[in-house]
Short mmCIF file of C-alpha atoms and ligand atoms in Angstrom, two decimals:
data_model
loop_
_atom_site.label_atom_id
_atom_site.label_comp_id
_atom_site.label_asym_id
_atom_site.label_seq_id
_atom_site.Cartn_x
_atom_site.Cartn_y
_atom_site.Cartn_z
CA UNK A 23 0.00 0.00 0.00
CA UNK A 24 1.34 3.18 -1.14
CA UNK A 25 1.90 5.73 1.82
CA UNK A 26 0.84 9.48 1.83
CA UNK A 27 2.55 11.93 3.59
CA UNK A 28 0.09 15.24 4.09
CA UNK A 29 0.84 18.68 5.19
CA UNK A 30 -1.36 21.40 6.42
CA UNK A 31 -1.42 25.29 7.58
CA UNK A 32 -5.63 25.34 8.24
CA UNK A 33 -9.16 24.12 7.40
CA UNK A 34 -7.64 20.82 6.15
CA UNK A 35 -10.73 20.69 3.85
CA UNK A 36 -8.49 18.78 0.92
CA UNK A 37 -6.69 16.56 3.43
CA UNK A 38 -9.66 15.39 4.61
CA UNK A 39 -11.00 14.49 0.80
CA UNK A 40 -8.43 12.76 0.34
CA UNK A 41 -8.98 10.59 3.33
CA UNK A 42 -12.58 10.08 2.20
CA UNK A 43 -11.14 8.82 -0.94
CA UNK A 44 -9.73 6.40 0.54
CA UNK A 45 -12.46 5.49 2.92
CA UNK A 46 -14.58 5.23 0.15
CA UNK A 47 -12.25 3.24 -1.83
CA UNK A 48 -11.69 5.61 -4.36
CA UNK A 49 -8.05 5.96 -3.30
CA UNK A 50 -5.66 2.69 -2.53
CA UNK A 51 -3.51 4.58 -0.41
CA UNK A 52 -2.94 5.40 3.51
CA UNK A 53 -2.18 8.47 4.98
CA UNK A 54 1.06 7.71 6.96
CA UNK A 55 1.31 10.98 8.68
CA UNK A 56 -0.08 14.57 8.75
CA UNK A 57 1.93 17.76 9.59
CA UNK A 58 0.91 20.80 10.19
CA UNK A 59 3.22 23.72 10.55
CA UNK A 60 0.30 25.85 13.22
CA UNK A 61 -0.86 24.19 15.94
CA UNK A 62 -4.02 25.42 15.64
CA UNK A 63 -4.90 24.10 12.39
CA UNK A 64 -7.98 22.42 12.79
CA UNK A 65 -7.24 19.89 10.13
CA UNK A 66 -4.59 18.64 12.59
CA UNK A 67 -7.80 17.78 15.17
CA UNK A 68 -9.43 16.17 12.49
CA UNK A 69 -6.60 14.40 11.81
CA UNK A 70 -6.46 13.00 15.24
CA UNK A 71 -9.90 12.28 15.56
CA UNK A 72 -9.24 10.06 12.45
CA UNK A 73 -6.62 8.54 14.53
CA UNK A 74 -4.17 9.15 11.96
CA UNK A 75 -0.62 9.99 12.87
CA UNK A 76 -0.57 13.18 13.47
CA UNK A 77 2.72 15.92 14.12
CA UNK A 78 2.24 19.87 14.50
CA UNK A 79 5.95 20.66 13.69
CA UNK A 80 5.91 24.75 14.61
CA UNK A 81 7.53 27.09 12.09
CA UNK A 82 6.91 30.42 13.67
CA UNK A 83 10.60 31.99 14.16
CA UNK A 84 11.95 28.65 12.75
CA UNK A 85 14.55 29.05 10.15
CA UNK A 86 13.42 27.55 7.00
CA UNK A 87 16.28 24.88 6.19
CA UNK A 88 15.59 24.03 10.04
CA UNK A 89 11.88 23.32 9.79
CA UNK A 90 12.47 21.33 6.79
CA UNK A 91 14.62 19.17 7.94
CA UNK A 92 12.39 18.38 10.50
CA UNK A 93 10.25 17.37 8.39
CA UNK A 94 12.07 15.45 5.90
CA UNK A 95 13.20 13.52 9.39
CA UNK A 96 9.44 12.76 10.13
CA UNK A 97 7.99 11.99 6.17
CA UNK A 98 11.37 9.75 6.03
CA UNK A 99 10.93 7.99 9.21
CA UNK A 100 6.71 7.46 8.39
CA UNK A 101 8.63 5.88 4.63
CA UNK A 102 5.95 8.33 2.33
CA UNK A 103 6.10 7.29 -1.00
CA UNK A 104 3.83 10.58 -1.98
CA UNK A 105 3.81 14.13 -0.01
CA UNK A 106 0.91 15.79 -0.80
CA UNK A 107 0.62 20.08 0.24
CA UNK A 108 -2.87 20.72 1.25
CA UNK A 109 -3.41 23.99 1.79
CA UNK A 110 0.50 24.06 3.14
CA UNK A 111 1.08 27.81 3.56
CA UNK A 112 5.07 27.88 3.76
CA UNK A 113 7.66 27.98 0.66
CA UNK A 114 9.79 24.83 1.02
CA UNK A 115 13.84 24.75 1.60
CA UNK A 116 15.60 23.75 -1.57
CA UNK A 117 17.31 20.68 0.24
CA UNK A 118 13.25 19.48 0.94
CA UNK A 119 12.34 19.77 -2.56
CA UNK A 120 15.55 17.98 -3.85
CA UNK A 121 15.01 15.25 -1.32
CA UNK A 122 11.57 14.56 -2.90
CA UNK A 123 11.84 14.52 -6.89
CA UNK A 124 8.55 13.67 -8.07
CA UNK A 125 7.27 13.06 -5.10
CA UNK A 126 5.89 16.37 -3.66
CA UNK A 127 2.39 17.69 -5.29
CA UNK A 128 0.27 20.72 -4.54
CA UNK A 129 -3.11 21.69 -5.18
CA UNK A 130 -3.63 25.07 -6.07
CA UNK A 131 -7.04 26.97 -6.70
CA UNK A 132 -6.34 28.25 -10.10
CA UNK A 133 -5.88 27.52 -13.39
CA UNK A 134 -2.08 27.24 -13.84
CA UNK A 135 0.26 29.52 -14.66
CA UNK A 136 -2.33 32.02 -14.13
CA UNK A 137 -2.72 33.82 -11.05
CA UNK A 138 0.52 31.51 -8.42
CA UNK A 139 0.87 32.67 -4.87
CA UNK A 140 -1.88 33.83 -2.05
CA UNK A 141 -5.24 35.57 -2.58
CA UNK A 142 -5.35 33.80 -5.95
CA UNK A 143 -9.56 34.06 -6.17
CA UNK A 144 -9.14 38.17 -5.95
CA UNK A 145 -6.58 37.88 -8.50
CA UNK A 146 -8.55 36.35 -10.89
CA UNK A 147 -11.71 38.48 -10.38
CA UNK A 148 -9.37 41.82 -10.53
CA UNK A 149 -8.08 40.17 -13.78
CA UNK A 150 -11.71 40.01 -15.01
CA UNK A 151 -11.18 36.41 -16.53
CA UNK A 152 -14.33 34.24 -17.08
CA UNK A 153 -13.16 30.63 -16.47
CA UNK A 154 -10.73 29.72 -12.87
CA UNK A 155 -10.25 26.46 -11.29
CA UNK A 156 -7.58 24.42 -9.89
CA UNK A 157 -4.77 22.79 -10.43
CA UNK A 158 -2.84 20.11 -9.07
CA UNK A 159 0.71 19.83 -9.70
CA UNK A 160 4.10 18.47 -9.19
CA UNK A 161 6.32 20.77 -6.86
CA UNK A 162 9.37 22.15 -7.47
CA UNK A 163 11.62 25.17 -6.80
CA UNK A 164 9.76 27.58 -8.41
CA UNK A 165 6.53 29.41 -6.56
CA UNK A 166 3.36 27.12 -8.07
CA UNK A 167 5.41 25.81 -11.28
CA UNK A 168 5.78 22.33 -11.37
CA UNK A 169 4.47 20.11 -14.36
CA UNK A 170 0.83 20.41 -14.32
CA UNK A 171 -1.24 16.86 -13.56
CA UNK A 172 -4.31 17.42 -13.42
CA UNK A 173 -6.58 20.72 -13.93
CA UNK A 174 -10.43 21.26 -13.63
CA UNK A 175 -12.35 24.48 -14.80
CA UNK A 176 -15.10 26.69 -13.31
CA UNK A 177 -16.95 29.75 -14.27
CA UNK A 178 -16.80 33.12 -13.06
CA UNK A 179 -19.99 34.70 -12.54
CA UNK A 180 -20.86 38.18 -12.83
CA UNK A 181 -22.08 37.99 -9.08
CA UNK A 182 -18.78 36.44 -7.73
CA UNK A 183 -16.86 37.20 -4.56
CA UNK A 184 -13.56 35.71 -3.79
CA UNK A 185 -15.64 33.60 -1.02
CA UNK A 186 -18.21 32.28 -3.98
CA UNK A 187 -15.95 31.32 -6.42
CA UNK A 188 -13.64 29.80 -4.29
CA UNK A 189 -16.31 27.63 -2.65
CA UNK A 190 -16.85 26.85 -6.24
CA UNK A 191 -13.02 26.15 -7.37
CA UNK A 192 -12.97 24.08 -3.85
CA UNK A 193 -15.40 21.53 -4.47
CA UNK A 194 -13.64 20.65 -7.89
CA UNK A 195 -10.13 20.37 -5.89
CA UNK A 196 -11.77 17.76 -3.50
CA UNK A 197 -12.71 15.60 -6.63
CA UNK A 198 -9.23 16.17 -8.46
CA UNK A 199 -6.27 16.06 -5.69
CA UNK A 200 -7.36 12.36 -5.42
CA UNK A 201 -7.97 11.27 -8.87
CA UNK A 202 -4.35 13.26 -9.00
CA UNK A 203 -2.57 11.46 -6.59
CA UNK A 204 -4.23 8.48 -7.81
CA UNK A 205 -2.42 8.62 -10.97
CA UNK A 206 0.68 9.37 -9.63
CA UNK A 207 0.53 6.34 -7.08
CA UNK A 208 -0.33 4.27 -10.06
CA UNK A 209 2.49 4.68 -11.91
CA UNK A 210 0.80 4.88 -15.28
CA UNK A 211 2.59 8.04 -16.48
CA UNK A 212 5.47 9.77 -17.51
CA UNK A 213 6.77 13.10 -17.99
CA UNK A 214 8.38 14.88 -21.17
CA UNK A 215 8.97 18.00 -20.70
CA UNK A 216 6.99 19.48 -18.30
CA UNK A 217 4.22 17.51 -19.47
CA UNK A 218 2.97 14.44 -17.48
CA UNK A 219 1.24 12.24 -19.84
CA UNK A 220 -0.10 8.65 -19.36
CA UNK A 221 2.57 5.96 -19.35
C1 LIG B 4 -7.12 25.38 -0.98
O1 LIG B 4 -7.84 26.31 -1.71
C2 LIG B 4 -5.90 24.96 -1.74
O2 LIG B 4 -6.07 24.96 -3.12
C3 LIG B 4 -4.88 26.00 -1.36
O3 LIG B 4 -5.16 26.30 -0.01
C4 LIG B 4 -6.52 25.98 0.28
C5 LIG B 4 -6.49 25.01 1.41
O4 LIG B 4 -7.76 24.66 1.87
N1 LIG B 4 -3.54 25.52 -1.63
P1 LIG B 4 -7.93 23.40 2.83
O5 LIG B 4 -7.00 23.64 4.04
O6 LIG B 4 -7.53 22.18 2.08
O7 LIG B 4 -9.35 23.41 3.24
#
């Protein structure tokens, strides 16, 4: 069984779609350990009222290259085959993302390479397109620019707020991130390029 490591910043709403996914079947993973970098992340208390394993690792006033070698030492010692960002609010050290090649993905609530980094929903209303979504992706050293795996698309409505649209965008990323990391896990792909095509 393939072994997912997961880390959070907040809601946890994605984690916790991808452990339905696998509840439900969907998914032939396990979740071998969830971090969260704030202790008060309530997907961290959902996470341990799943009784999954589950680490806040602090990174307030923690130097970067420290705090991610933390957790390299904890997704190592759980032996992740996948780490998965949900909702993971802090840019990763270079020696993290080198550790992990192809094996660190994101989901990110637009449509890739439009509108990377925070506030994302606002951006995309200031910018007046008429089609977001979400996008999950492979990471690596660049801010929200790893090969693209899966995308879905949305509408913008004339009546949107950030808060509509991205309860809109959010209900696609709980249907993609697994059917994402499903892929992935499966092994039925390859990349050229930057583009990850089936194998
Ligand atoms: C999601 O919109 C995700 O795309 C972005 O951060 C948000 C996290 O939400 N990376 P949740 O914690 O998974 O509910």
């Amino acid at each position: 069984m393939k072994r997912l490591g997961i880390l959070i910043s907040g809601r946890g709403s994605n984690f916790l779609a991808i452990a339905d996914a696998i509840a439900s079947g969907k998914l032939d993973a396990e979740i071998a350990i969830v971090i969260s970098n704030r202790a008060a992340a309530p997907g961290i208390a959902a996470a341990r009222e799943r009784g999954l394993h589950a680490l806040v690792l602090p990174s307030p006033g923690v130097e970067r290259e420290v705090h991610c070698r933390e957790m390299i030492g904890e997704l190592e010692k759980a032996r992740v085959d996948l780490i998965c960002l949900a909702g993971y609010l802090r840019i990763l050290s270079t020696e993290f993302i080198r550790r992990f090649p192809l094996r660190i993905v994101n989901i990110h609530p637009s449509l890739l390479p439009s509108f990377p980094g925070l506030e994302v929903q606002q951006q995309a209303l200031d910018h007046g397109v008429k089609f977001s979504g979400c996008t999950v992706h492979f990471v690596d050293e660049g801010l929200d620019s790893g090969p693209i795996i899966q995308q879905a698309v949305v509408p913008v409505l004339d009546g949107d707020t950030a808060e509509t649209l991205a309860a809109r965008i959010l209900k696609e990323e709980h249907r993609i991130y697994s059917e994402g990391i499903a892929l992935i896990l499966s092994g039925n792909w390859r990349i050229e390029g930057r583009r990850v095509l089936g194998a």
